[in-house]
Coordinates of C-alpha atoms and ligand atoms in Angstrom, one line a residue:
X1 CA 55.0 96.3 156.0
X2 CA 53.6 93.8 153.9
X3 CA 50.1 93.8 153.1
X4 CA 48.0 91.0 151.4
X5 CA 44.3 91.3 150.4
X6 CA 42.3 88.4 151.9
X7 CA 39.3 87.0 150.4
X8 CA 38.4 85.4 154.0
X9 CA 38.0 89.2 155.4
X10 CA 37.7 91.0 152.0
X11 CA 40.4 93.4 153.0
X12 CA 43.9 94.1 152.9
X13 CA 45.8 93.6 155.5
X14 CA 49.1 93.7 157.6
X15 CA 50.6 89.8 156.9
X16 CA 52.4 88.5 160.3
X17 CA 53.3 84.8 159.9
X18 CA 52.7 82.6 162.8
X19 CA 56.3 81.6 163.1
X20 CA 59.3 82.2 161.9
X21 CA 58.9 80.4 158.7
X22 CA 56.0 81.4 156.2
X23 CA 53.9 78.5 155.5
X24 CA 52.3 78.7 152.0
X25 CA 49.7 76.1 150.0
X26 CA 48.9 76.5 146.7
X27 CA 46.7 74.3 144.8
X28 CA 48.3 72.6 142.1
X29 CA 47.3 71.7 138.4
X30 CA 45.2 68.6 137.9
X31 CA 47.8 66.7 135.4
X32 CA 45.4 65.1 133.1
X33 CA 46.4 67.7 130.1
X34 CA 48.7 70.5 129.2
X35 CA 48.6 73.4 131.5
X36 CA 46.9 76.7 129.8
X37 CA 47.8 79.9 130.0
X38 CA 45.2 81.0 132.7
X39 CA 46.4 78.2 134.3
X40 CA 50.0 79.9 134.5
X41 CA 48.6 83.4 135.2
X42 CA 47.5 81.5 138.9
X43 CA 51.1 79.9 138.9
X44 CA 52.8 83.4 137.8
X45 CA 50.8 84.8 140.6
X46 CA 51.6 82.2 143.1
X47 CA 55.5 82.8 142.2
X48 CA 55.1 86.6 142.6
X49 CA 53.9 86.2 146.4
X50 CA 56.6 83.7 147.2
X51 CA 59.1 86.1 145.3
X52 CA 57.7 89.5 147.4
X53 CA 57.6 87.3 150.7
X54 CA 61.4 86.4 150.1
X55 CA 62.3 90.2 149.1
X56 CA 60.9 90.9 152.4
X57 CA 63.3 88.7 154.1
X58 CA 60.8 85.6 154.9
X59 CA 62.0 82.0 154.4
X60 CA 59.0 80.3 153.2
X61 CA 58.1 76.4 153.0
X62 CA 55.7 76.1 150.7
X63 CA 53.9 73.1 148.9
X64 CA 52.3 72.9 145.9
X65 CA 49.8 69.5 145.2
X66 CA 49.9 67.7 142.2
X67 CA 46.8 66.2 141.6
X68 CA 47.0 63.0 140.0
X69 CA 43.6 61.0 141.6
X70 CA 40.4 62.3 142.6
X71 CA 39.6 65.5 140.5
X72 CA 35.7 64.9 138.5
X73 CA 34.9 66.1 135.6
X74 CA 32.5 68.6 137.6
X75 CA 34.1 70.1 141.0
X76 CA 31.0 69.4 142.5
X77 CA 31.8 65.4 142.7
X78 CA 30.6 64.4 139.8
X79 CA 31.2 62.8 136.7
X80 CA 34.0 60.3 136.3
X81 CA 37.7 61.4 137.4
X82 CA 39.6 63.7 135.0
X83 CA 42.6 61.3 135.1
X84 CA 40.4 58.1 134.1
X85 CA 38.8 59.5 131.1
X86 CA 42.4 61.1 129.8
X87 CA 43.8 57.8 129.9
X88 CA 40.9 56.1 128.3
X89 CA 41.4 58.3 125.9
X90 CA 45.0 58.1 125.1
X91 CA 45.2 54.4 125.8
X92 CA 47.6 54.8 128.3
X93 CA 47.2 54.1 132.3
X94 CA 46.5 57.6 134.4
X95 CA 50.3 57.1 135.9
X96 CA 51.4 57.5 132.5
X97 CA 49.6 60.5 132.0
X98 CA 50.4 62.0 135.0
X99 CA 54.1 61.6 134.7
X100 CA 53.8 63.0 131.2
X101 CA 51.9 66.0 132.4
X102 CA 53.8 66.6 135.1
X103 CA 56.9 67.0 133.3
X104 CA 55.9 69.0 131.1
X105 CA 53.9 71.4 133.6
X106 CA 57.4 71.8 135.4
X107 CA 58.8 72.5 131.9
X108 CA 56.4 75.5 131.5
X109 CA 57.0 76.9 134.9
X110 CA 60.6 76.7 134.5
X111 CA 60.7 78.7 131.6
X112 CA 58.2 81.2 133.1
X113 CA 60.8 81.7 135.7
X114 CA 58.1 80.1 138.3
X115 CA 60.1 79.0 141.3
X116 CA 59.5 75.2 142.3
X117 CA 57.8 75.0 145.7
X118 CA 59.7 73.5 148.5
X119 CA 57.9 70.7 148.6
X120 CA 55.7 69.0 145.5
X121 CA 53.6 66.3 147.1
X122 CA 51.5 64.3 144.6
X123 CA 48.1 62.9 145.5
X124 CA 48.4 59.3 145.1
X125 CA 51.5 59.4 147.2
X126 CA 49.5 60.1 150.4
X127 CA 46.0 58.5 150.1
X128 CA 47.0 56.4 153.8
X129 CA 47.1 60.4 154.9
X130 CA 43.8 61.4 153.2
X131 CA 42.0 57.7 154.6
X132 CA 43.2 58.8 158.3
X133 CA 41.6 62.2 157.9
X134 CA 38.4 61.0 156.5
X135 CA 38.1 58.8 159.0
X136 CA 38.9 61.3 161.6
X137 CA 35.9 63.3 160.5
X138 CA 33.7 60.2 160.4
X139 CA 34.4 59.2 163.8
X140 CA 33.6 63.2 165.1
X141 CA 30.4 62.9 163.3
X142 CA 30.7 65.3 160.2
X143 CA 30.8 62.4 157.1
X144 CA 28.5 59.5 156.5
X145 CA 28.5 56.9 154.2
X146 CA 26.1 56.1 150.8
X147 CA 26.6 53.4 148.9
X148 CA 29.0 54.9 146.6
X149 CA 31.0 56.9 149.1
X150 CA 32.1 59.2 152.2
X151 CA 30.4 62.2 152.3
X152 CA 30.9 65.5 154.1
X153 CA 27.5 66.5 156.2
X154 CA 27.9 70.4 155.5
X155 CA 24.7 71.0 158.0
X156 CA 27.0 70.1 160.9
X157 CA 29.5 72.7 159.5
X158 CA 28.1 76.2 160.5
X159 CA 30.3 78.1 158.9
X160 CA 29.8 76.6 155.3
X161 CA 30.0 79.4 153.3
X162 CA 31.9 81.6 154.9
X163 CA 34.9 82.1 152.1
X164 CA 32.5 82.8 149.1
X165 CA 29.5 84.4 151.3
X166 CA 27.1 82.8 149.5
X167 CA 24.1 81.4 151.6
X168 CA 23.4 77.9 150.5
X169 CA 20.4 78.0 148.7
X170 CA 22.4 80.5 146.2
X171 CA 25.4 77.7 146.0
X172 CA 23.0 75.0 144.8
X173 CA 21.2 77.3 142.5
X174 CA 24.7 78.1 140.9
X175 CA 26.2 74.5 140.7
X176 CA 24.0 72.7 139.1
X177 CA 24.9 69.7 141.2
X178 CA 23.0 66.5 139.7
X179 CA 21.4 65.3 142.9
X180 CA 22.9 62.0 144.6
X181 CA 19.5 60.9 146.5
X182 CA 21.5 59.4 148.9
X183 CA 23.1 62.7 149.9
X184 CA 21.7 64.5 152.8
X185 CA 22.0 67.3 151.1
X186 CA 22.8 68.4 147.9
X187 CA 26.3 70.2 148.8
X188 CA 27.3 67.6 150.7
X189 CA 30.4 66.5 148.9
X190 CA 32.5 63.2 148.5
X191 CA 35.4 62.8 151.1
X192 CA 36.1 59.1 149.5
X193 CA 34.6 57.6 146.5
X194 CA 34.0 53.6 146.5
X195 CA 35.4 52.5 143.0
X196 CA 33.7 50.4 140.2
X197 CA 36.0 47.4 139.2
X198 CA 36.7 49.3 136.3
X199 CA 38.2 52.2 137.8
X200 CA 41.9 51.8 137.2
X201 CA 42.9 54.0 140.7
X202 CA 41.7 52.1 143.7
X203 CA 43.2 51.7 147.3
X204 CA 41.9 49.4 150.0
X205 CA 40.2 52.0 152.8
X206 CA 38.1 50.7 155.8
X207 CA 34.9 51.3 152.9
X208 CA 36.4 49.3 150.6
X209 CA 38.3 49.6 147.6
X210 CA 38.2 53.3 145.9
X211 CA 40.2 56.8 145.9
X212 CA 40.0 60.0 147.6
X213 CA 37.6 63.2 146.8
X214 CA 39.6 66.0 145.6
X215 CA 39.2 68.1 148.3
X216 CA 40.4 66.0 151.0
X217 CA 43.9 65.8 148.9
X218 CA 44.6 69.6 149.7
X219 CA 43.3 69.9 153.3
X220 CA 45.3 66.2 154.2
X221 CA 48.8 67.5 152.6
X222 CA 48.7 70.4 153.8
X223 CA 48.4 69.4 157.3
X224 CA 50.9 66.6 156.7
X225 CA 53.5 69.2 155.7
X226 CA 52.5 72.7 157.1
X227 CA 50.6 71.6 160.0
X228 CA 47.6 72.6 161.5
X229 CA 47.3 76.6 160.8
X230 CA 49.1 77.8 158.0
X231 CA 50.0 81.2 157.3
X232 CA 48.9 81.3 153.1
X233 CA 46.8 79.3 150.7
X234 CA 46.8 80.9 147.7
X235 CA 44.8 79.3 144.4
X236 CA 42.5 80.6 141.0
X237 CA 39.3 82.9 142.1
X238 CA 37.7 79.7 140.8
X239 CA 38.3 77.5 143.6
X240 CA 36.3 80.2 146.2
X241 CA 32.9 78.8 145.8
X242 CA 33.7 75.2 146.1
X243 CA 37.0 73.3 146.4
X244 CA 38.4 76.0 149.4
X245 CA 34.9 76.2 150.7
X246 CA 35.3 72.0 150.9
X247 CA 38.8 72.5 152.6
X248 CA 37.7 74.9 155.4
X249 CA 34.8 72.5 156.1
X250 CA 37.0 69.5 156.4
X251 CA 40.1 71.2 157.9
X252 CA 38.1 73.4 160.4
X253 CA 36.0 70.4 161.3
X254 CA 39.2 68.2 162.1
X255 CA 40.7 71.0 164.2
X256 CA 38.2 72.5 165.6
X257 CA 39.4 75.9 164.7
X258 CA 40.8 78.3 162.0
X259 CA 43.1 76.4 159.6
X260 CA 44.5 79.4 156.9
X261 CA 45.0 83.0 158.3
X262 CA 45.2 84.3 154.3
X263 CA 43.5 83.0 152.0
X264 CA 44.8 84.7 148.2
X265 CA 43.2 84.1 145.4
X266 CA 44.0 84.8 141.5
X267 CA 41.6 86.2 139.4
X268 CA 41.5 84.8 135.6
X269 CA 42.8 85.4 132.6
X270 CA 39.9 85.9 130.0
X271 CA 40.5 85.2 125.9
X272 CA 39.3 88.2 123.3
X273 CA 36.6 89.1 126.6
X274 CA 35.3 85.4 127.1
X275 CA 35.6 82.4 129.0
X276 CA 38.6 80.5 128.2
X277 CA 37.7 76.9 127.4
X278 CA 39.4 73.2 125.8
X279 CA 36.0 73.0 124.6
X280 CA 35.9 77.0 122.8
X281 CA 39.1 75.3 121.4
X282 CA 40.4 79.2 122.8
X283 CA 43.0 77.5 125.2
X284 CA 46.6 78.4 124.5
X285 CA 49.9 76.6 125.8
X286 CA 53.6 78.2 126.4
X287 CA 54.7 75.5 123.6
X288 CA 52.0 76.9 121.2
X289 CA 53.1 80.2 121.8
X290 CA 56.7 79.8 121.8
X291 CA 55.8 78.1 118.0
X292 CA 54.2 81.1 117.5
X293 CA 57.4 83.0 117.8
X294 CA 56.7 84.4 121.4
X295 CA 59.7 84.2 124.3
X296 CA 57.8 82.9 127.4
X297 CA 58.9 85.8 129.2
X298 CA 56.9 88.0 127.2
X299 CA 54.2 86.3 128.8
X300 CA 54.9 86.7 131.8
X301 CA 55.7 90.4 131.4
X302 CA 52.3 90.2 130.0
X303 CA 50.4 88.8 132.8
X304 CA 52.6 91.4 135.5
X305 CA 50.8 94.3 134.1
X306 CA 47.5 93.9 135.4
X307 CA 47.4 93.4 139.3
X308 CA 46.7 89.8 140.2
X309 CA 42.9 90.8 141.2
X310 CA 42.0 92.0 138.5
X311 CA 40.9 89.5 135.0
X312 CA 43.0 89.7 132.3
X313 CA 42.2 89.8 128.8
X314 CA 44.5 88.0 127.1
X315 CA 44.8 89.3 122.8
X316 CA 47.6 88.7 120.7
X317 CA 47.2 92.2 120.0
X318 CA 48.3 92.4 124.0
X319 CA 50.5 89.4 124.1
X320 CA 52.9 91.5 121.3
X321 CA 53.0 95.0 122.5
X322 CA 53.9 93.1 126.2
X323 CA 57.1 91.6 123.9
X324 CA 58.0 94.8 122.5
X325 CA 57.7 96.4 126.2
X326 CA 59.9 93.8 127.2
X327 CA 62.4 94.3 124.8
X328 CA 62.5 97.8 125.4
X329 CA 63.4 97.5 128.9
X330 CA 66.0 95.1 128.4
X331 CA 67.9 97.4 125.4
X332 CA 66.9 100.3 128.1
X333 CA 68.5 98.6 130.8
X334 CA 71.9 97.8 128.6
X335 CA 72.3 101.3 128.9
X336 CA 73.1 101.0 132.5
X337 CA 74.6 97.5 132.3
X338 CA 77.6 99.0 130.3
X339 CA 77.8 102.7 132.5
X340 CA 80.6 102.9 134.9
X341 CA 79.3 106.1 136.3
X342 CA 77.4 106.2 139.3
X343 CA 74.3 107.6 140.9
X344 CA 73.5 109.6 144.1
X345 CA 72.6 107.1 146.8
X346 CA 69.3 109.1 148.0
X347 CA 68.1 108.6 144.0
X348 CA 68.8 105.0 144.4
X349 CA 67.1 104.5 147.8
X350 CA 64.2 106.7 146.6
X351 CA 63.7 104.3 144.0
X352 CA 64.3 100.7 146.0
X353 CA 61.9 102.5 149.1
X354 CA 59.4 103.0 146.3
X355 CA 59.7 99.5 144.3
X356 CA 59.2 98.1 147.7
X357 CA 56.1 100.2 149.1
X358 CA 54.2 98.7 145.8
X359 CA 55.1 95.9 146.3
X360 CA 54.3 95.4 149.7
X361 CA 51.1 97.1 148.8
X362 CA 49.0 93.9 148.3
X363 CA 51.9 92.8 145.3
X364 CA 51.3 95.6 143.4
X365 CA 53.5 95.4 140.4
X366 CA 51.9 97.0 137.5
X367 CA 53.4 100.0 139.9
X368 CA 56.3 98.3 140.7
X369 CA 57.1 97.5 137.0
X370 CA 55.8 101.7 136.6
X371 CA 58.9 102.7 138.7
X372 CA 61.1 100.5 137.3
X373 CA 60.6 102.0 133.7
X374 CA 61.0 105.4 135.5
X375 CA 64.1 104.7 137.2
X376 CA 65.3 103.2 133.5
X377 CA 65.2 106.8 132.6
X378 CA 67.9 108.4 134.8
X379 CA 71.1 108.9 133.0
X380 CA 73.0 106.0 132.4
X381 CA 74.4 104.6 135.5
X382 CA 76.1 101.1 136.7
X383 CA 73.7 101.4 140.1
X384 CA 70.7 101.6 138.7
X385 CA 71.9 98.7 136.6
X386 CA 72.5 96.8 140.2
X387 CA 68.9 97.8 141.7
X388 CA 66.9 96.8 138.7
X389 CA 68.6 93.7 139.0
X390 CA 67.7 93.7 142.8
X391 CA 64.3 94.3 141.6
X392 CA 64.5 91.5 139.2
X393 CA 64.3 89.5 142.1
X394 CA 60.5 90.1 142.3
X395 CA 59.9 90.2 138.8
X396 CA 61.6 87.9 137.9
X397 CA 62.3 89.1 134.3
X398 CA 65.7 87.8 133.9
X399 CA 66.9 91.1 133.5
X400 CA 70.7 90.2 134.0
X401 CA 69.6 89.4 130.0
X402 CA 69.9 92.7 129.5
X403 CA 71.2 93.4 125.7
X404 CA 71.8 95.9 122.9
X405 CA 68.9 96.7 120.5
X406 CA 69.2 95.4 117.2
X407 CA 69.7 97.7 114.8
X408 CA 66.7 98.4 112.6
X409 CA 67.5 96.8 109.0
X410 CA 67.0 100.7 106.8
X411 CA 65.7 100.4 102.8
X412 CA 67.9 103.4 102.0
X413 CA 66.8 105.0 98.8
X414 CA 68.7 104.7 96.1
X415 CA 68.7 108.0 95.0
X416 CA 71.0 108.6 98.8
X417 CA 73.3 105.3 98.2
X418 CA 74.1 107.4 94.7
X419 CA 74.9 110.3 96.8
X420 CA 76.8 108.7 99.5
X421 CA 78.7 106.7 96.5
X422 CA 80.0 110.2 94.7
X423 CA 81.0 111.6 98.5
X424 CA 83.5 108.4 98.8
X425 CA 84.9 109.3 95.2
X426 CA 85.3 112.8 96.5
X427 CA 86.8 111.6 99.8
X428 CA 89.3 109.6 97.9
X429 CA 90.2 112.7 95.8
X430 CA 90.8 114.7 99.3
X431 CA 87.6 117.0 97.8
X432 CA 87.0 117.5 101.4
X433 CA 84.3 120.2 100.5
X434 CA 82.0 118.3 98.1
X435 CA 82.3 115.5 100.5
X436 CA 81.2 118.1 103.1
X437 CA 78.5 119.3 100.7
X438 CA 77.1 115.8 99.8
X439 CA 76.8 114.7 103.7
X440 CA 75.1 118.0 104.3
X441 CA 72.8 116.6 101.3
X442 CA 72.4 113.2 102.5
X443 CA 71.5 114.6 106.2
X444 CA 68.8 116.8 104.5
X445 CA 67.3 113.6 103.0
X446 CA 67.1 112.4 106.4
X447 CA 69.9 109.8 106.6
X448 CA 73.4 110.2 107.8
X449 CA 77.1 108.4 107.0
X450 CA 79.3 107.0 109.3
X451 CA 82.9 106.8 108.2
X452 CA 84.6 103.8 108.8
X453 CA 88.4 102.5 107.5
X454 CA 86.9 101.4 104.6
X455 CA 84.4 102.6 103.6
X456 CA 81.0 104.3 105.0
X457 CA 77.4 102.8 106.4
X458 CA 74.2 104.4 106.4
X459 CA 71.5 105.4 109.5
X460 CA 68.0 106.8 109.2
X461 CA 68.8 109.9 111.4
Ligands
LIG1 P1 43.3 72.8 137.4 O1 44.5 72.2 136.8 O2 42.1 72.8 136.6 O3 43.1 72.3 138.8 O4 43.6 74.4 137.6 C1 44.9 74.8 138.0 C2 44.8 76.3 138.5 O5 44.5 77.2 137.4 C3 43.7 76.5 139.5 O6 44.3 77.3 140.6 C4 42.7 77.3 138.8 O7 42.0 78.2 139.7 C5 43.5 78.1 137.8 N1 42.7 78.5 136.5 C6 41.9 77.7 135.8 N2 41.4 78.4 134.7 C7 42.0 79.7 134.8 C8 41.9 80.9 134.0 N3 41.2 81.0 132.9 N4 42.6 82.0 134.5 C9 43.4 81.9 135.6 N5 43.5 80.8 136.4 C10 42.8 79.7 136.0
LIG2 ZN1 43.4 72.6 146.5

């Protein structure tokens, strides 16, 4: 039985979908600049709960948002939009920038073996969706309007702050919001933002021309596609305090009743113990590690290790012994791959019952990787080759790349290539017991000779 920790309940528990599909939301990157690599721990983690929920036997529909409009500089609506000052920037418009951003964010998953959502559904391709629902909540009486926008009245919300437990007054404290003096108060947040002429992204809206708040995207696609209760909405521990906080406001408001039965949240991935940050200059992408020398996957193995609710500490010194574990299991696994002999079917099933009790235990797969690397060490055996493969399914290691280790490149001493040179002469002679005698030698030394048609090579023993 599947069990998920929820941050709504702070507990685990027993996941039962509301119908026979899972439903699933996951907030999606803001394309206004490469992805980072704590941005791909929350997609790696996103991939590992669709992965388990399929292993389980669920068919899932989920979406993920691509947010091309509406995301300020500060999450707490304000500063100018993310996309605006990119393309400023670049000289280019924000739909370039998107498109290239987007491209290369599906890149980056793809080679992190991240599955692709069912369903991508970009922001600016459903703004009619996201004017409807602010409207909705207008006409029941939760927004009002300032001169520069739509604003969500959190007082006529009681539950605001029920995801992060925070009371208010701590909220405010925390944000740092500059204060709108229009605002009724300073959480309120921006539903729809009326545009300057010089904003490149404005829509015609019953307020005028302007573009959507970011908050609205999530809570109007997600009802679009999943309808009004969803099963899963899953996103970076950083989204608790305000963005999802925003969404249950709006979404609960609109439906008058519970919108996400499990909310799942990602904690972060930290660099050398600190904030990770464009500005720390501390931000790594897969491309800059791949030039590095690093396969992706060793990435990914990296970020497996540590349960998704705990933060990770990302080190090189980390990021290379993850590539040399990975290595290992793959020549481990070869092993098997190549074995026609077979193992007792109670071994095997004690080994599947336990991969999947870990990972069914709130997607725990630093244990499930644990019993994988256990299993590895049963004699060599074609079924254990098939069930780590069955496992690959979860970890998605791309383990059918299972493959030989290469062997070490030896300095041999020269003083035992002398040796191993006078034992050929000797073979050629038939002086079968000085060949015998200088082998012996060369095995003291520490070294030994394989014979071969013609001639000999040399391995450190
Ligand atoms: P953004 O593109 O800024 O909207 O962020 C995309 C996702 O990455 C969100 O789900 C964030 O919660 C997540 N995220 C941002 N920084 C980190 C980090 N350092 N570690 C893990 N996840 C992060
Ligand atoms: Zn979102």
């Amino acid at each position: 039985m599947l069990k998920l920790y929820n941050t709504l309940t702070r507990r685990k528990e027993e996941f039962q979908p509301v119908g026979k599909v899972v439903t699933m939301y996951s907030c999606g990157p803001t394309v206004y600049n490469y992805a980072h690599i704590g941005n791909l721990r929350t997609y790696v983690f996103m991939d590992l709960v669709r992965r388990t929920l399929k292993y389980d036997g669920y068919k899932i529909k989920g979406v993920m948002n691509i947010t091309d409009v509406g995301h300020l500089l500060s999450d707490a609506d304000e500063g100018e939009d993310k996309m605006e000052v990119a393309a400023k920037k670049l000289k280019k418009s924000p739909y370039e920038i998107a498109a290239y951003y987007t491209d290369v964010f599906f890149k980056d998953i793809a080679a992190l073996n991240i599955g692709k959502p069912e369903i991508i559904a970009k922001a600016t391709d459903h703004i009619d969706d996201m004017i409807k629902y602010v409207q909705a909540l207008y006409d029941k009486g939760y927004a009002y309007e300032t001169s520069d926008g739509i604003y969500f009245d959190i007082s006529k919300f009681k539950d605001y702050g029920k995801l992060s437990r925070l009371n208010l007054e701590d909220q405010i404290a925390g944000a740092r919001v500059e204060v709108n003096s229009e605002k009724r108060h300073p959480a309120d947040f921006a539903l729809w933002k009326k545009a300057p002429k010089e904003h490149i992204m404005q829509w015609p809206s019953p307020w005028g021309m302007g573009y959507p708040g970011w908050h609205i995207e999530c809570s109007a696609m997600s009802r679009k596609y999943l309808g009004p209760l969803i099963d899963i909405h899953s996103g970076g521990v950083d989204h608790i305090p305000v963005h999802h906080e925003n969404e249950i406001a709006q979404s609960e408001a609109l439906e008058g009743h519970k919108t996400v039965n499990t909310w799942l949240h990602g904690e972060f991935m930290l660099v050398d113990g600190g904030k990770m940050s464009k500005s720390l200059g501390n931000t790594y992408t897969i491309a800059q590690l791949e030039e590095m020398g690093y396969h992706p996957l060793a990435f990914r193995y990296f970020c497996l290790n540590t349960h998704y609710r705990k933060k990770l500490n990302f080190t090189f010194e980390g990021l290379k012994a993850a590539e040399t574990a990975y290595s290992r299991l793959l020549n481990q696994l070869y092993e098997h791959k190549i074995s026609d002999k077979a193992t007792a079917p109670e071994v095997i099933e004690k080994y599947r019952a336990e991969f999947g009790a870990a990972v069914d235990d709130d997607i725990n797969i630093p244990l499930a990787l644990g019993i994988l690397w256990t299993m590895l060490k049963e004699p060599a055996s074609k079924d254990i080759y098939a069930l780590a493969l069955d496992f690959d399914k979860v970890l998605g290691l791309s383990l059918d790349k299972a493959k030989p280790a290469e062997k070490e490149k030896i300095e041999v001493p020269e003083e035992v290539r002398q040796i191993a040179e006078s034992r050929l002469a000797a073979r050629k002679a038939k002086n079968w017991a000085e060949s015998d005698r200088l082998r012996d030698q060369i095995a003291e030394m520490g070294y030994s000779i394989i014979d071969s048609k013609d001639g000999y090579t040399i391995e450190k023993k």
